[in-house]
PDB file of C-alpha atoms in Angstrom:
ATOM      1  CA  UNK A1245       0.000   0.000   0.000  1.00 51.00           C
ATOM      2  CA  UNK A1246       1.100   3.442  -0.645  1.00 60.00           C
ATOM      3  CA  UNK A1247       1.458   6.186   1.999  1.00 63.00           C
ATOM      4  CA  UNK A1248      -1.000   9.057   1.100  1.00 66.00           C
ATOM      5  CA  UNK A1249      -0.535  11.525   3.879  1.00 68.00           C
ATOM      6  CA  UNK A1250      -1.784  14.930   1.816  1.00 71.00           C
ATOM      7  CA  UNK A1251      -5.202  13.234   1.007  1.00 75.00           C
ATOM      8  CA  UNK A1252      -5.974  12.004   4.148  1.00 83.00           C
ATOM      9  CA  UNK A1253      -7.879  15.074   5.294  1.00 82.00           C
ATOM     10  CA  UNK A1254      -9.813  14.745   1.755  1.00 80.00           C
ATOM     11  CA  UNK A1255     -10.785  11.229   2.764  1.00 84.00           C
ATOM     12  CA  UNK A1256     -11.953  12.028   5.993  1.00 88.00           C
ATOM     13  CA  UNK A1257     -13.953  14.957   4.846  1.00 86.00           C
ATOM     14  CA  UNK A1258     -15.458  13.077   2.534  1.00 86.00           C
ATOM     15  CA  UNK A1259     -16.481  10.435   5.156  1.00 91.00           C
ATOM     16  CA  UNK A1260     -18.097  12.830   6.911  1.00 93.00           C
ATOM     17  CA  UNK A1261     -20.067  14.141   3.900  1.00 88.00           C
ATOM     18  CA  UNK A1262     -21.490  10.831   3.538  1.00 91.00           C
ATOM     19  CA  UNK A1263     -22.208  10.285   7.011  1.00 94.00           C
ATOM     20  CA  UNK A1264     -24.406  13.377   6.683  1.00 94.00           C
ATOM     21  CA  UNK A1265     -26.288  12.175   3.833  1.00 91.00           C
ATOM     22  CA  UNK A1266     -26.991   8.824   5.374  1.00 94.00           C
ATOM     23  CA  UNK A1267     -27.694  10.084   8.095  1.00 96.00           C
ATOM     24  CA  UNK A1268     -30.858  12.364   6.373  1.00 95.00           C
ATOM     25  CA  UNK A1269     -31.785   8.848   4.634  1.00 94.00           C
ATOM     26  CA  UNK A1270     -29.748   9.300   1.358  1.00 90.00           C
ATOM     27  CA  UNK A1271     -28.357   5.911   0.257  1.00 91.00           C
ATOM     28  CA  UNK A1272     -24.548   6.420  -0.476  1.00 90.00           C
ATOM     29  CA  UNK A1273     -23.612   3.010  -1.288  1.00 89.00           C
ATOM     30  CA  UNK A1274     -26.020   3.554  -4.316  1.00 85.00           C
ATOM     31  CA  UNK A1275     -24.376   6.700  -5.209  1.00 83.00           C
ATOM     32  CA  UNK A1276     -21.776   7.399  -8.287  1.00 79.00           C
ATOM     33  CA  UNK A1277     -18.096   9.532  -7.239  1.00 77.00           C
ATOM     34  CA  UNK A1278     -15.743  10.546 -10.084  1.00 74.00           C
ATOM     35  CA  UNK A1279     -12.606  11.855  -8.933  1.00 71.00           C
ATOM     36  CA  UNK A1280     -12.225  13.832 -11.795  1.00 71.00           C
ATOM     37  CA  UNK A1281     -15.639  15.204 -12.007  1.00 71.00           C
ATOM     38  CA  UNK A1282     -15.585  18.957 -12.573  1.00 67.00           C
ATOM     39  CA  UNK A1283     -12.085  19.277 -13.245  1.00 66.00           C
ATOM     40  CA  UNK A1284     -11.620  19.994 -16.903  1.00 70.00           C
ATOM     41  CA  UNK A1285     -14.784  21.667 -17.328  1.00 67.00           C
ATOM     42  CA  UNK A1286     -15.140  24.033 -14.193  1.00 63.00           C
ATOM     43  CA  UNK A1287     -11.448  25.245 -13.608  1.00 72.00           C
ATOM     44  CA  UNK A1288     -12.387  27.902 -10.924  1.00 74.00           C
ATOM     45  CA  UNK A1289     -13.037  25.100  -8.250  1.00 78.00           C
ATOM     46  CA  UNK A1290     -10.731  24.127  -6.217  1.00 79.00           C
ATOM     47  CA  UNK A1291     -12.042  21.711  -3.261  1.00 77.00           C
ATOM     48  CA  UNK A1292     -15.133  19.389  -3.462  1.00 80.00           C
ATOM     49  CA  UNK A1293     -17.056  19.513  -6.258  1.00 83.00           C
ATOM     50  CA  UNK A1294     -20.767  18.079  -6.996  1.00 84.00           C
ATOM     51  CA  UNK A1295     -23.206  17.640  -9.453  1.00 85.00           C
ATOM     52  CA  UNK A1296     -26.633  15.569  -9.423  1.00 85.00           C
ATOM     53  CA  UNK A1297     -27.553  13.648 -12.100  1.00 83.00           C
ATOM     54  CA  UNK A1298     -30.961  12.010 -13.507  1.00 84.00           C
ATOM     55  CA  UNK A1299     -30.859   9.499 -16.234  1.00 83.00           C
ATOM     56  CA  UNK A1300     -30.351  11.083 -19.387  1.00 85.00           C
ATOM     57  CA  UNK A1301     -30.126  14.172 -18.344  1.00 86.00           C
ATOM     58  CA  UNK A1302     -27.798  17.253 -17.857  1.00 86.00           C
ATOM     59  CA  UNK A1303     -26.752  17.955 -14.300  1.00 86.00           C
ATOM     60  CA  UNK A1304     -30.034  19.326 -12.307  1.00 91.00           C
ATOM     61  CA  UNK A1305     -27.724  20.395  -9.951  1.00 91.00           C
ATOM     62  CA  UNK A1306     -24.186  21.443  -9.265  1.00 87.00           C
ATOM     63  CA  UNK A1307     -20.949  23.130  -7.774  1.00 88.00           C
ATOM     64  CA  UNK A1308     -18.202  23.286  -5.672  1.00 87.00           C
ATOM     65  CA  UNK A1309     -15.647  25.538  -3.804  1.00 85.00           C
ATOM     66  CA  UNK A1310     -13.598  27.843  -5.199  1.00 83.00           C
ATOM     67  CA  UNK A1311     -11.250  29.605  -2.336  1.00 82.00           C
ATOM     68  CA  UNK A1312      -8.490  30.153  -4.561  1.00 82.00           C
ATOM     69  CA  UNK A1313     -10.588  32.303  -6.480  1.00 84.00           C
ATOM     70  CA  UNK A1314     -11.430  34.509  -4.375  1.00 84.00           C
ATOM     71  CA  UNK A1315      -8.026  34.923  -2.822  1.00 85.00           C
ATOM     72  CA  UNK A1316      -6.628  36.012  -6.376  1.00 85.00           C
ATOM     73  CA  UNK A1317      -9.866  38.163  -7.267  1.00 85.00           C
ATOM     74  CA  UNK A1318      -9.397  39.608  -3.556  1.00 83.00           C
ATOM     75  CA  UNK A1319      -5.250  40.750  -3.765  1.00 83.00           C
ATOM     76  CA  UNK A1320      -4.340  37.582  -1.619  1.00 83.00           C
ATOM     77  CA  UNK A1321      -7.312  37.760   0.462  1.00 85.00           C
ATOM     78  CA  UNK A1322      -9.084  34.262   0.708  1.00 81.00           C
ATOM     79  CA  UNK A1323     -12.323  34.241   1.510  1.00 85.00           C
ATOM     80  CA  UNK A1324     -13.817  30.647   1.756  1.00 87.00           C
ATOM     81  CA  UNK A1325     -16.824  30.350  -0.828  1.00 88.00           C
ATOM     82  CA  UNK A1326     -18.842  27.519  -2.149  1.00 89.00           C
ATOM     83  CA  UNK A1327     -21.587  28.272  -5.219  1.00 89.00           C
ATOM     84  CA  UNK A1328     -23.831  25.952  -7.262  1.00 90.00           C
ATOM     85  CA  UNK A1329     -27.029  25.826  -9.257  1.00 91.00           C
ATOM     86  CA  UNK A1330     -30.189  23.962  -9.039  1.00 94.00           C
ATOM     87  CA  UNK A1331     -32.252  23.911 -12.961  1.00 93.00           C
ATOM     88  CA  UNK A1332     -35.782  23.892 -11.898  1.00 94.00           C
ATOM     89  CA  UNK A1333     -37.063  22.748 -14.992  1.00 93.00           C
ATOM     90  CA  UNK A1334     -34.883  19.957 -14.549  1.00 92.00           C
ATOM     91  CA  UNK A1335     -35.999  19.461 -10.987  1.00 91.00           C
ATOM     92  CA  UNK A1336     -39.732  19.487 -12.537  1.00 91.00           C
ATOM     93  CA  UNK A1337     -38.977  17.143 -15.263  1.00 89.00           C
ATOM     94  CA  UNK A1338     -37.546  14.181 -12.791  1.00 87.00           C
ATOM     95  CA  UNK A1339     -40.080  15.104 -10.593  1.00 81.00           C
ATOM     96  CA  UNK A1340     -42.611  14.095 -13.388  1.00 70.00           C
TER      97      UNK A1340
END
């Protein structure tokens, strides 16, 4: 096995993440992760990024953090930040 030190933080966040959706009845084990989900596509995030998906369609939902942004739009001033989008048409249409 290879010792990971910088992600263990990442792991453990993650954990947690999941122990709060189980927790509000969400079934995780049924759930899809990609790593690399966000990363080509949505270059201003920086931490955890998410997006929900319905079959065949686009993402009815999604975001991330973006820290680093704000520290170079600020003059070296981070502010932590988090943003995302919910497509209520998209929301009505899986809903239907």
């Amino acid at each position: 096995a290879r010792d990971l030190p910088s992600i263990v933080e990442a792991v453990d966040r993650f954990a947690q993440r999941l122990g709060a959706l189980q927790a509000r009845g969400i079934a995780v084990d049924d759930l899809q992760f990609d790593a690399g989900y966000g990363r080509e596509y949505l270059e201003y995030y920086d931490g955890f990024v998410f997006g929900f998906h319905a079959a065949g369609l686009p993402p009815v939902s999604s975001g991330g953090r973006y820290d680093a942004l704000t520290q170079v739009l600020g003059k070296g001033q981070a502010i932590p930040a988090v943003g995302g989008i919910i497509r209520p048409a998209l929301v009505l249409e899986v809903r239907a």
